[in-house]
XYZ file of C-alpha atoms in Angstrom:
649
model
C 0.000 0.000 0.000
C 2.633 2.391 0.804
C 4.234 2.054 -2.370
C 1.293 2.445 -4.562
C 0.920 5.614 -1.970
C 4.042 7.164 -3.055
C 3.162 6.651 -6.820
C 0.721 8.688 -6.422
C 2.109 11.170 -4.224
C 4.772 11.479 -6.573
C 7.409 12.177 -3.512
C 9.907 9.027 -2.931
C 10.323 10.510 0.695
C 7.355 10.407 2.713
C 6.388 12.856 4.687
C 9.700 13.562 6.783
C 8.460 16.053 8.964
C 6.169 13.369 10.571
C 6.649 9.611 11.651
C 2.820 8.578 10.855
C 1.517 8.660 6.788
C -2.105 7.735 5.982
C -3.405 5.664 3.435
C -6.961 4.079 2.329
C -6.845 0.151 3.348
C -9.236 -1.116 0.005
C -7.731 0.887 -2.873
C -4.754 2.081 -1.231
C -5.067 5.515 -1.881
C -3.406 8.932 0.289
C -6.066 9.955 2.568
C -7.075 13.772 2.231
C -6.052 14.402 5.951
C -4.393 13.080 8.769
C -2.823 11.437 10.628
C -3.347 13.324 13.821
C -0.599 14.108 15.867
C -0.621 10.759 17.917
C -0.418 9.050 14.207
C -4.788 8.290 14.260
C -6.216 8.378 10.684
C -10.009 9.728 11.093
C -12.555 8.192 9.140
C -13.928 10.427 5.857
C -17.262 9.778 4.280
C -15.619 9.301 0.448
C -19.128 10.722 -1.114
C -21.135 13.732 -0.248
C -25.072 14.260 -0.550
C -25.945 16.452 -3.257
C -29.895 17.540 -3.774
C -30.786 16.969 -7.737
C -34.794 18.056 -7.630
C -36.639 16.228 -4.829
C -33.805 13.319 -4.698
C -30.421 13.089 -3.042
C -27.971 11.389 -4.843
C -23.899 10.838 -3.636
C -21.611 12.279 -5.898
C -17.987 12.527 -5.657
C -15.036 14.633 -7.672
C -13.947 12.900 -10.785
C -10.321 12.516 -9.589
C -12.177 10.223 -7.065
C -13.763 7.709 -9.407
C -16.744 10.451 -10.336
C -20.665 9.354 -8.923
C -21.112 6.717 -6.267
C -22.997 3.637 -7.285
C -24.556 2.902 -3.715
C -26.651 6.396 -1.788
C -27.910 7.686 -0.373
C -29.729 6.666 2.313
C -33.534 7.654 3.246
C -31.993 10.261 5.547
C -29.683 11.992 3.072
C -26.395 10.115 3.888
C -23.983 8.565 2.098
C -23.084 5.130 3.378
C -19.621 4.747 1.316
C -17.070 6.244 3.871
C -13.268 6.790 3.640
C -11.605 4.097 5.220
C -7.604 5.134 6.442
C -4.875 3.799 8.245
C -1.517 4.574 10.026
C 1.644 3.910 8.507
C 5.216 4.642 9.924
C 7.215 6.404 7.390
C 10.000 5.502 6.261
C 12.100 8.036 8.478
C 10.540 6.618 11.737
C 11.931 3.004 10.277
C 15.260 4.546 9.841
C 15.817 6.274 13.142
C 14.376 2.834 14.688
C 17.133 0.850 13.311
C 20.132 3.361 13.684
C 18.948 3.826 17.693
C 18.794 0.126 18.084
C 22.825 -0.097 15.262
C 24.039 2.863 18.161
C 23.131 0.982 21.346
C 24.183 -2.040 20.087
C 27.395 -0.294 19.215
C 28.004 1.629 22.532
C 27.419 -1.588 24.400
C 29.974 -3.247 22.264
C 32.624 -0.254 22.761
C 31.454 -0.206 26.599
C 32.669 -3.779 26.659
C 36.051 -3.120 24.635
C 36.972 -0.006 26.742
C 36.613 -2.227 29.938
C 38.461 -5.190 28.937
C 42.623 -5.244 28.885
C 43.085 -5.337 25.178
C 41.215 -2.532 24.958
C 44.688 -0.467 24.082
C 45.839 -3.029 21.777
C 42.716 -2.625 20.172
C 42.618 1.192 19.946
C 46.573 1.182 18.804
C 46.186 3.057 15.516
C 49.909 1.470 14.145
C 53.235 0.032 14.986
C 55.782 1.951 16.393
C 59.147 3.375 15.397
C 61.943 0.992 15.618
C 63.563 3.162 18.202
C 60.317 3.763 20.478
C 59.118 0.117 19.753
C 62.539 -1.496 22.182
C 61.526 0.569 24.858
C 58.071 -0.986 25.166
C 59.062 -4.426 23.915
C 57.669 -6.647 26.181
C 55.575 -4.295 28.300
C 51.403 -5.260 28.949
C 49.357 -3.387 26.203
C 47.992 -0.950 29.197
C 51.706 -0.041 30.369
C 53.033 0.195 26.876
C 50.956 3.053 26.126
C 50.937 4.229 29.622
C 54.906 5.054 28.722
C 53.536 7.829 25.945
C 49.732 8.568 26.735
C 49.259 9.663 30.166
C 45.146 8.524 29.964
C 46.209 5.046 29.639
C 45.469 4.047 32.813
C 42.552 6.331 33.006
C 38.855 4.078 33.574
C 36.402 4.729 30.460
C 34.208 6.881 32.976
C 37.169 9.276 33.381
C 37.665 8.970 29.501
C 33.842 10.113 29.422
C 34.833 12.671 31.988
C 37.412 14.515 30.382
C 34.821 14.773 27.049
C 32.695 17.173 29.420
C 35.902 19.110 31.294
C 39.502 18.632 31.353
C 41.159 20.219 34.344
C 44.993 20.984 34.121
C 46.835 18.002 34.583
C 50.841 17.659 35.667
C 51.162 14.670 33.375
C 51.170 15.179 30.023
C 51.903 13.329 26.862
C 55.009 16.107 26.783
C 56.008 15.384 29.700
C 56.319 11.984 29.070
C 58.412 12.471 26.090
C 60.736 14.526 28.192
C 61.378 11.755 30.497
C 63.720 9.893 28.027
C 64.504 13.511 26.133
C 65.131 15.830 29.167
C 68.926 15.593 28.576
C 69.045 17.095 25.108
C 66.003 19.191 25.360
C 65.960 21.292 28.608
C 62.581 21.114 30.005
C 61.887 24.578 31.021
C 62.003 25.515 27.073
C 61.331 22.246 25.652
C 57.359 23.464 24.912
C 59.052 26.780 23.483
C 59.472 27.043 19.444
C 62.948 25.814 18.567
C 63.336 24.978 22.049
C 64.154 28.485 22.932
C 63.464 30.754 25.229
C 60.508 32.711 24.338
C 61.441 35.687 24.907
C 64.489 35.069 23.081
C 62.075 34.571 20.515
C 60.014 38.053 21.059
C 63.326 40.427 21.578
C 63.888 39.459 17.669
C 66.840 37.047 18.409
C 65.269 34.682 15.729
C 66.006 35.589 11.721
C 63.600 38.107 9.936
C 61.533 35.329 8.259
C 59.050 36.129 11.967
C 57.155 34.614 13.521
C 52.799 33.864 12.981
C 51.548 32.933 16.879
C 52.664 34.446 20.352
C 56.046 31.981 21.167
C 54.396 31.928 24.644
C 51.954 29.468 23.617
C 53.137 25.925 24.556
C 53.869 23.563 21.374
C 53.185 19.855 22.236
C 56.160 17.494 20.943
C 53.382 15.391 19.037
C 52.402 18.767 17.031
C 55.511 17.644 14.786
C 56.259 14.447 15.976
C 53.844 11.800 14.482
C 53.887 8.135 15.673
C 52.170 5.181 14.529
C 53.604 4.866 11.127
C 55.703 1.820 11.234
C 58.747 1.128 12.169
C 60.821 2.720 9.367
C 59.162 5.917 10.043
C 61.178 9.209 10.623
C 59.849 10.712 13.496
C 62.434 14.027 13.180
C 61.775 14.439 9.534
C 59.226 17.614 8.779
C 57.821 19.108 5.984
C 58.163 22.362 4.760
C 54.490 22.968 5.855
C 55.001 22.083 9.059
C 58.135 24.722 9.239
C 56.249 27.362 7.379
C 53.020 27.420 9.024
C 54.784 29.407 11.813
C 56.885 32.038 9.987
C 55.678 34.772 8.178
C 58.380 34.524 5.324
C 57.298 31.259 3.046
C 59.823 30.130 0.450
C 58.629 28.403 -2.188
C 61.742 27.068 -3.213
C 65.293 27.051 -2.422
C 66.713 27.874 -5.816
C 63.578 30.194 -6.047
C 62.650 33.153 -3.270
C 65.252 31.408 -0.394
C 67.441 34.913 0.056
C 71.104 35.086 -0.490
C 73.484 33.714 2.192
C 74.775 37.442 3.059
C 76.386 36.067 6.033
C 77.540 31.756 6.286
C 79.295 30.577 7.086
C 80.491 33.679 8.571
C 78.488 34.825 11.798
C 81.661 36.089 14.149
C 85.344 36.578 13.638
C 87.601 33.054 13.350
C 88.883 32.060 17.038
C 92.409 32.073 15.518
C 93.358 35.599 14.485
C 94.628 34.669 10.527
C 94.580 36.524 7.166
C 94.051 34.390 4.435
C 94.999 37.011 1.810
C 98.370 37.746 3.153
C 99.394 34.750 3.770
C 98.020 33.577 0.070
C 99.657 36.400 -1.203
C 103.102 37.461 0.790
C 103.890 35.153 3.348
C 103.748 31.934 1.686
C 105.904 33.557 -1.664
C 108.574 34.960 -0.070
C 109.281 31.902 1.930
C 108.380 30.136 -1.790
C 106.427 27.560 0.039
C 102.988 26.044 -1.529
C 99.544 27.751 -0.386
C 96.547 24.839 0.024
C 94.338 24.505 2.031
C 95.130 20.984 2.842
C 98.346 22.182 4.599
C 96.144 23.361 7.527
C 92.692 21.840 7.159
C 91.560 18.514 7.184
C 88.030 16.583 7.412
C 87.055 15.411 10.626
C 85.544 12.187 9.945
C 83.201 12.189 13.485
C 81.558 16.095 12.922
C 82.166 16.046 9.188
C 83.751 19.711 9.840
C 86.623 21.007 8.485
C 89.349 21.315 11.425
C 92.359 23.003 11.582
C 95.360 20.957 12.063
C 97.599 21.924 15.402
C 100.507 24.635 15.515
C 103.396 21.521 15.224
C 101.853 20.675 11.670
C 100.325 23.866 10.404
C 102.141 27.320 12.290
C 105.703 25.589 13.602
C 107.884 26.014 10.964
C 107.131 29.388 10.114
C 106.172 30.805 13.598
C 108.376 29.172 15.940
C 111.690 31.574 15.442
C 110.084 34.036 16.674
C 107.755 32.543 19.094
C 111.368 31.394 20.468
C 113.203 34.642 20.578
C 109.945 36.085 22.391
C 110.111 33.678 25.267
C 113.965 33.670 25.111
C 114.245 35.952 28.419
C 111.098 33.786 30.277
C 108.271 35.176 31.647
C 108.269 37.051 34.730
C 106.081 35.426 37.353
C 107.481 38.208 40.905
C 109.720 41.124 40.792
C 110.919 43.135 43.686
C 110.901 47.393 42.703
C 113.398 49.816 43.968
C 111.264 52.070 46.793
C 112.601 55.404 47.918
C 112.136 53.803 52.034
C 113.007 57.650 53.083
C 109.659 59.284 51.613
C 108.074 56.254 52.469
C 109.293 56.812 56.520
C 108.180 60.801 56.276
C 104.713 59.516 55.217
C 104.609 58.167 58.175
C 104.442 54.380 56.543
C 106.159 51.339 58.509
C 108.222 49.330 55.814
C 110.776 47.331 58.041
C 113.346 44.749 56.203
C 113.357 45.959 52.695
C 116.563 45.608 50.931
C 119.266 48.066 50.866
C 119.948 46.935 47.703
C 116.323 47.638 46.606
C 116.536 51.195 48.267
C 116.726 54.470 46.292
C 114.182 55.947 43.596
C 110.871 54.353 43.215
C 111.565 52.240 39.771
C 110.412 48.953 38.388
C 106.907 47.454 36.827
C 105.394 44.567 38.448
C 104.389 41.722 35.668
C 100.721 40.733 35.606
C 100.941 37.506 37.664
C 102.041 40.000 40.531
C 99.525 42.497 40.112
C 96.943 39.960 40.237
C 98.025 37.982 43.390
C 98.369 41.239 45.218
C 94.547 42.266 43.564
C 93.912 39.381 46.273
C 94.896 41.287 49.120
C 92.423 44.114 49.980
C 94.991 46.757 50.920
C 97.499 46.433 47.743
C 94.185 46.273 45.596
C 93.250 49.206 47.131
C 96.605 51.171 46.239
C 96.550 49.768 42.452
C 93.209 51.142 42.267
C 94.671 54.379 42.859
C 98.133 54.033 40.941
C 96.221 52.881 38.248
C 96.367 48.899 36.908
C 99.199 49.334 34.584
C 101.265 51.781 36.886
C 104.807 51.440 37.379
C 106.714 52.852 40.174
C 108.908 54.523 38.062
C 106.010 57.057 37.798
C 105.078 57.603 41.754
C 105.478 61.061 42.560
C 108.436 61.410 45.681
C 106.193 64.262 46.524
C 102.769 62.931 46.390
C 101.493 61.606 49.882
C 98.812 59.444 48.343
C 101.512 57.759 45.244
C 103.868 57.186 48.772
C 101.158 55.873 50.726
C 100.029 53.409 47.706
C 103.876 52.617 47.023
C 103.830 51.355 50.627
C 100.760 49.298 50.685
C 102.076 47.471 47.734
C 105.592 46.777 48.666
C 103.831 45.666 52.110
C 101.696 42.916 49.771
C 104.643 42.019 48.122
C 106.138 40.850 51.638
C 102.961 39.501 53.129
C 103.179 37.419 49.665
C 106.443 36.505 49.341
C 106.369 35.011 53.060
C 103.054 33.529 51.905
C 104.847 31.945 49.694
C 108.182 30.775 51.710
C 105.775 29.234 54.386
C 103.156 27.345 51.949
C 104.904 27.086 48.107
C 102.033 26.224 45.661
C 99.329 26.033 47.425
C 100.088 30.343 48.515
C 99.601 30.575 45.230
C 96.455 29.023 44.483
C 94.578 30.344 47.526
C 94.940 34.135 46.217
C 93.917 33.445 42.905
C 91.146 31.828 44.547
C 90.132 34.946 46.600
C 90.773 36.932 43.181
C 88.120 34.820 41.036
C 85.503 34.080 44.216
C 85.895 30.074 43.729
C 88.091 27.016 44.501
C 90.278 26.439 42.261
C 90.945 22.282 41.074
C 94.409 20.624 42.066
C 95.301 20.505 38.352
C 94.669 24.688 38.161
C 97.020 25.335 41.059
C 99.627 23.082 39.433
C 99.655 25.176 35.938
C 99.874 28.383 37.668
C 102.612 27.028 40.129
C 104.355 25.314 37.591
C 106.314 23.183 40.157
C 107.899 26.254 41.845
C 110.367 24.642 43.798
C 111.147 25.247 47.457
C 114.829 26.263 46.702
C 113.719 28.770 43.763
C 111.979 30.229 46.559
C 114.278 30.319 49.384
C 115.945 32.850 46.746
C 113.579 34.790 46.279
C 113.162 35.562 50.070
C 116.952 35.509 50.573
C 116.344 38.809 48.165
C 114.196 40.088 50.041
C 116.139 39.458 53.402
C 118.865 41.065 51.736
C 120.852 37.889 52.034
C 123.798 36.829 50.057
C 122.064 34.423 47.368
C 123.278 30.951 47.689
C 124.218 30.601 44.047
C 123.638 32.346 40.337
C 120.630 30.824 38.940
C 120.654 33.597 36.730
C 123.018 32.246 34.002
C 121.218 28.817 33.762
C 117.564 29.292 31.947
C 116.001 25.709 31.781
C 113.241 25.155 29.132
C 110.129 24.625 31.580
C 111.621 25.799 35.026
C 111.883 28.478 36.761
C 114.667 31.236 37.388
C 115.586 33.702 39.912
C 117.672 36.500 38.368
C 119.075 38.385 41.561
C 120.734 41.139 39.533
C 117.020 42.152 38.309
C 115.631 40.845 41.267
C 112.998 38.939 38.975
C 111.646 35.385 39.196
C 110.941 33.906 35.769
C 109.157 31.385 34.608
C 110.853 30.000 30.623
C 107.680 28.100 28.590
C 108.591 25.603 26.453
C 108.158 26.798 23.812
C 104.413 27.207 21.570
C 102.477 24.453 24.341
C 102.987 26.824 27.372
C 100.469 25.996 29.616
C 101.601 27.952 32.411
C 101.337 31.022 30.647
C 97.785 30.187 29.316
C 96.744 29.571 32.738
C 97.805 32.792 34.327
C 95.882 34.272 31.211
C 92.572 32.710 31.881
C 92.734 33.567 35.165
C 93.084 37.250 34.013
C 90.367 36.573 31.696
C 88.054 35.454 34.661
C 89.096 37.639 37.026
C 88.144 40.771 34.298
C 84.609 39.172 34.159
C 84.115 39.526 37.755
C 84.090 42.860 39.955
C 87.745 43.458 39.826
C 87.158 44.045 35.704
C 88.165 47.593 35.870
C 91.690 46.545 37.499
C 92.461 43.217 35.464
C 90.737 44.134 32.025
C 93.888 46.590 31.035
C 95.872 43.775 32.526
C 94.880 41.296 30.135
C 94.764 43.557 27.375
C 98.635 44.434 27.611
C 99.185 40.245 28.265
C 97.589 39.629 25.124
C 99.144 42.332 22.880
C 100.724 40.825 19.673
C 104.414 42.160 21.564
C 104.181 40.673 24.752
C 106.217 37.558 26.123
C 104.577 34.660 24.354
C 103.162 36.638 21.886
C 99.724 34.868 22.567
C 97.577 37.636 21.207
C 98.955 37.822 17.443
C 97.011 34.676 17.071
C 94.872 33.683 19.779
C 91.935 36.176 19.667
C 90.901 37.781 23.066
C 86.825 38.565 23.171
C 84.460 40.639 25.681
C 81.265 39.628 25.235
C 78.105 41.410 25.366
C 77.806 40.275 29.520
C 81.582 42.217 30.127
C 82.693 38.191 30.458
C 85.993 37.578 28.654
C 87.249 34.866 26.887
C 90.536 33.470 25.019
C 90.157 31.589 21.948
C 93.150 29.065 22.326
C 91.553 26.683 19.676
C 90.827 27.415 15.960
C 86.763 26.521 16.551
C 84.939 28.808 18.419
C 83.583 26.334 20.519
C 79.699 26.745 19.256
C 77.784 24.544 22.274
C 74.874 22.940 20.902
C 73.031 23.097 17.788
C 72.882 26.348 15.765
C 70.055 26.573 13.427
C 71.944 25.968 10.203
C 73.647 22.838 9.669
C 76.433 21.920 7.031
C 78.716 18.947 6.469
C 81.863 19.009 4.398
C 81.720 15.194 4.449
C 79.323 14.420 1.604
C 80.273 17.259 -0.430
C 84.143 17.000 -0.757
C 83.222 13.797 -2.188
C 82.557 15.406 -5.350
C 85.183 16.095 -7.554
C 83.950 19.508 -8.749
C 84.012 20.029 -4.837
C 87.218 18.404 -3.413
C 88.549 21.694 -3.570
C 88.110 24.241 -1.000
C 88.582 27.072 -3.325
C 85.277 25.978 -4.956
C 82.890 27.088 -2.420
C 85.788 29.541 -0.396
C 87.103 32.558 -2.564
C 89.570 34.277 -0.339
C 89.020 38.483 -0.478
C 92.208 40.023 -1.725
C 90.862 42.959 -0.034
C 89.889 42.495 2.930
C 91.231 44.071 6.518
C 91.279 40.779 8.519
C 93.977 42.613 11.187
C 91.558 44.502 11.582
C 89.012 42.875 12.774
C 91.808 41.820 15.914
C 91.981 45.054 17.465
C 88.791 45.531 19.516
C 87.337 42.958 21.207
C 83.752 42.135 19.774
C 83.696 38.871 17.966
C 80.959 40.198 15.978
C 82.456 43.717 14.550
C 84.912 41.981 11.842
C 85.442 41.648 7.993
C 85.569 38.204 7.095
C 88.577 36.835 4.963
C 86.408 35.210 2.398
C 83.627 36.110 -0.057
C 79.536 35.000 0.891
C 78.901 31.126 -0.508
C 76.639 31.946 -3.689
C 73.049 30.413 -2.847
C 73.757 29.257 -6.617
C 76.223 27.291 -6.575
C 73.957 25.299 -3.669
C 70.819 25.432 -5.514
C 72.914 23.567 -8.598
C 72.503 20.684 -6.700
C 70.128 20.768 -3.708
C 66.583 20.123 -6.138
C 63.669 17.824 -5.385
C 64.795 15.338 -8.284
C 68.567 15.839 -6.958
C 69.812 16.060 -3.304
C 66.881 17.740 -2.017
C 65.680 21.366 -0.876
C 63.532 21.170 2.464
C 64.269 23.219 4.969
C 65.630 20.587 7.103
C 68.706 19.600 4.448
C 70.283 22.470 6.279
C 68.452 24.015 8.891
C 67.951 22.456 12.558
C 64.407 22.770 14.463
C 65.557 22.278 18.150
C 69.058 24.626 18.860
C 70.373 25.446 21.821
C 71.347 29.139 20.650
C 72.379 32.149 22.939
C 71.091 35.766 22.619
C 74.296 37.255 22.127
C 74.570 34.572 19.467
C 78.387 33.592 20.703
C 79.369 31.095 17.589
């Protein structure tokens, strides 16, 4: 009936607004009304009375079938009545079947979520190969548990946390962190790049900027994806995924990527060298061969180029001279000449210095001595008014105050020297640990003491005593000992030769020291120490930096020491390989013209010119294609760094 109902309707959907249609039970026709709004059909008289003279006869519309055969009755009324029923559409069929398909189906799931395979069940892949060992042979519930911190959650707190979900201290991030806490610090591990974020908002970052607030936690499975099998990279992201933060999208490398104004070179080379001049001069007129695998060879763990060490690279043309420089040692003590009568009218006790020491002030203390006696609070006082590169040649007779500080140092020089007598090394080490604020290690008061013998020092203080010295040291200069020259009254230490770690160690101890509150005093100190001229002549290569902090530092090796990653990333390893690459020269053009001295006289690493010309983005692009070695931003660019604000590389 319902069929034959829609035929004539015309409509294959029945009546979706309601779940009740009517039709006529005998012929199967729509009834004219209905159903009611509890789904009742009423019953309809089909034919209607109509007066023709004195008779009543029943007549209906022609649609209907036209006059009825039977009527009416004696009373007017026609007997032939509509006859309808209720049908349920085909909607209310529908919705009856998917309510019973959805409780049948949330019973079922109720049943999975409370059994224990129910995370087996749910696990939408296999793991990595380096995630799956960890859980290998862990219960399906405590496998995930190691990742998803609602593991062990009951399906009514799964329900729960579909309504509300309070803050929670375990998350799936800090899961990850519990195996990756060591290489990503957890206070910025949520951070993008695993920086800082307000690293991020002072503009530290590159211009490409930035399209969120940096302050917004990322989750490690935003980039991250598991679940894909067990050959699956789980560092590897698309471009997408890098440019859907910055502003700056790049279509292509070889296409909008800007130039490389400034790789490799960020900061000025550790090692203070000139390319150019030593292409050009220094390497002719000694008619010696210029390459670059004289001094540079591929480091087969980083895949860097390193610099090979002053015996292989520097000796033979550097080591005359570094010779002649520490020819005369290095002065570790001396004792000045002190006009004692000024210092008695000022009114300043000075017992027991020499007679041979007495007469016009004259003589410069070397650095090791100013800094011991920076130690002492009284000295440190008078070079803070002397000035830290004073010499006593230049104290005024006449001048209370240059007197009085004359005084106070020649009384530190005692205290010290009988410091010294009564407790050798370890005098030595205890005021350069008042001078930096720290203990020093065993092996740091062993460089700086150099083995200073007990008899080296029972001359000094024989000096001192103004007592007959017990033999002439002075014409005897061993290569890594020490000397007491009691003509100059001067106690010398003689390197040996280019690896002199004694000397480096007083140095870094200047260096620290000028990072702390003494600065002012020790900075012009370590300044002089490190001029190109001075004993050692440590400063014509080694390159001495203040940072932006006021901290100091000594470059003693040809890296810069960059801690970390940076964001960029290069590897010489699989490009020398090629032989339109195994020469330097092809990606390094040395500048004929550029001031690298220069660059060596101040002290910011970042104010320099750089020996060599910008790498051409070109001669990169040649290569790095989609079809060819690739050109995603990851080939050369690192997501988490561990990068500085001062950007120290």
């Amino acid at each position: 009936m319902r069929e034959r109902l829609q035929e004539q309707q015309g409509d294959a959907y029945e009546r979706p607004n309601q779940p009740w249609v009517c039709g006529q039970t005998d012929t199967g026709q729509p009834c004219p009304t209905g159903p009611a709004a509890g789904g009742s059909c009423p019953k309809l008289a089909l034919c209607r009375p109509v007066r023709d003279g004195d008779r009543w006869r029943c007549n209906r519309s022609p649609e209907r079938g036209g006059p009825c055969p039977e009527g009416p009755e004696p009373d007017g009324a026609c007997t032939h009545v509509l006859r309808c029923s209720p049908v349920r559409t085909m909607r209310t069929v529908r919705g009856r079947i998917a309510t019973v398909v959805l409780l049948a189906a949330t019973g079922a799931a109720l049943m999975l979520l409370s059994s224990e395979q129910r995370n087996a069940v749910l696990k939408p892949g296999p793991l990595s190969t380096h995630h799956a060992q960890i859980v290998d042979g862990l219960a399906p519930t405590a496998s995930c548990a190691t990742c998803h911190p609602a593991a062990d959650d009951g399906t009514l707190q799964w329900a729960a946390s579909l309504v509300s979900s309070g803050p929670s201290e375990k998350t799936q991030t800090t899961l990850c962190l519990n195996c990756h806490g060591e290489d990503i610090p957890p206070p910025v591990a949520t951070g993008p790049h695993s920086m800082d974020p307000e690293v991020l908002l002072a503009g530290a970052t590159s211009s490409s900027g930035r399209r969120f607030d940096p302050r917004e936690p990322l989750a490690c499975s935003a980039c991250h994806r598991e679940h894909h099998g067990a050959g699956h990279d789980l560092s590897l992201m698309s471009n997408q995924s890098c440019q859907a933060c910055h502003q700056e999208r790049y279509h292509s490398f070889a296409g909008d990527h800007p130039e490389f104004t400034d790789w490799p070179h960020r900061r000025r080379t550790g090692i203070a060298f000139d390319h150019a001049s030593h292409q050009l001069k220094h390497h002719p007129e000694r008619k010696t061969d210029f390459t670059c695998a004289s001094c540079h060879e591929l480091d087969p763990t980083t895949g860097a180029q390193r610099t090979l060490g002053y015996q292989t690279a520097c000796a033979s043309c550097h080591d005359e001279s570094l010779g002649a420089s520490l020819a005369g040692g290095v002065p570790l003590l001396s004792l000045p000449m002190l006009d004692t009568v000024q210092i008695e009218k000022g009114g300043h006790d000075l017992p027991g210095w020499p007679e041979s020491l007495d007469g016009d002030f004259d003589g410069m203390l070397p650095m090791p001595a100013k800094l011991l006696l920076l130690a002492d609070p009284d000295p440190c006082e008078a070079i803070d008014q002397l000035g830290p590169r004073f010499d006593f040649f230049d104290v005024d007779p006449d001048d209370r105050d240059d007197v009085a500080a004359a005084a106070a140092v020649a009384c530190g020089i005692q205290r010290l020297v009988d410091a010294i007598a009564a407790d050798g090394q370890a005098a030595i080490g205890a005021s350069a640990e008042r001078l930096v604020g720290r203990e020093l290690s065993p092996e740091e008061v062993n460089r700086l003491a150099a083995g200073l013998s007990p008899a080296t020092v029972g001359q000094l203080v024989a000096a001192l005593r103004d007592e007959p010295p017990t033999d002439s040291p002075a014409e005897t200069k061993p290569v890594g000992g020490w000397v007491w020259d009691n003509t100059l009254a001067v106690l010398r230490y003689h390197p040996a030769g280019h690896d002199a770690a004694w000397l480096a160690a007083w140095l870094d101890l200047a260096a620290e020291a000028a990072s702390g509150e003494l600065g002012h005093l020790v900075g012009p100190l370590l300044v002089e120490a490190m001029a190109p001229t001075a004993p050692g002549q440590c400063g014509s290569c080694h390159s001495l930096d203040q940072r932006a902090d006021g901290r100091w530092h000594i470059h003693w090796q040809a890296s810069t020491g960059r801690a970390g990653k940076p964001f960029t990333k290069f590897s010489h390893r699989p490009h020398v390989l090629q032989p339109l690459l195994a020469d330097c020269s092809a990606c390094h053009t040395v500048d004929a013209a550029a001031s690298v001295s220069a660059s060596y006289t101040g002290h910011d690493p970042h104010q320099f010119t750089p020996g060599f010309l910008p790498v051409e983005k070109n001669l990169c692009a040649s290569c790095h294609t989609p079809q060819a070695a690739g050109d995603s931003c990851q080939k050369c660019h690192n997501y988490h760094v561990s990068w500085s604000v001062e950007r120290e590389r």
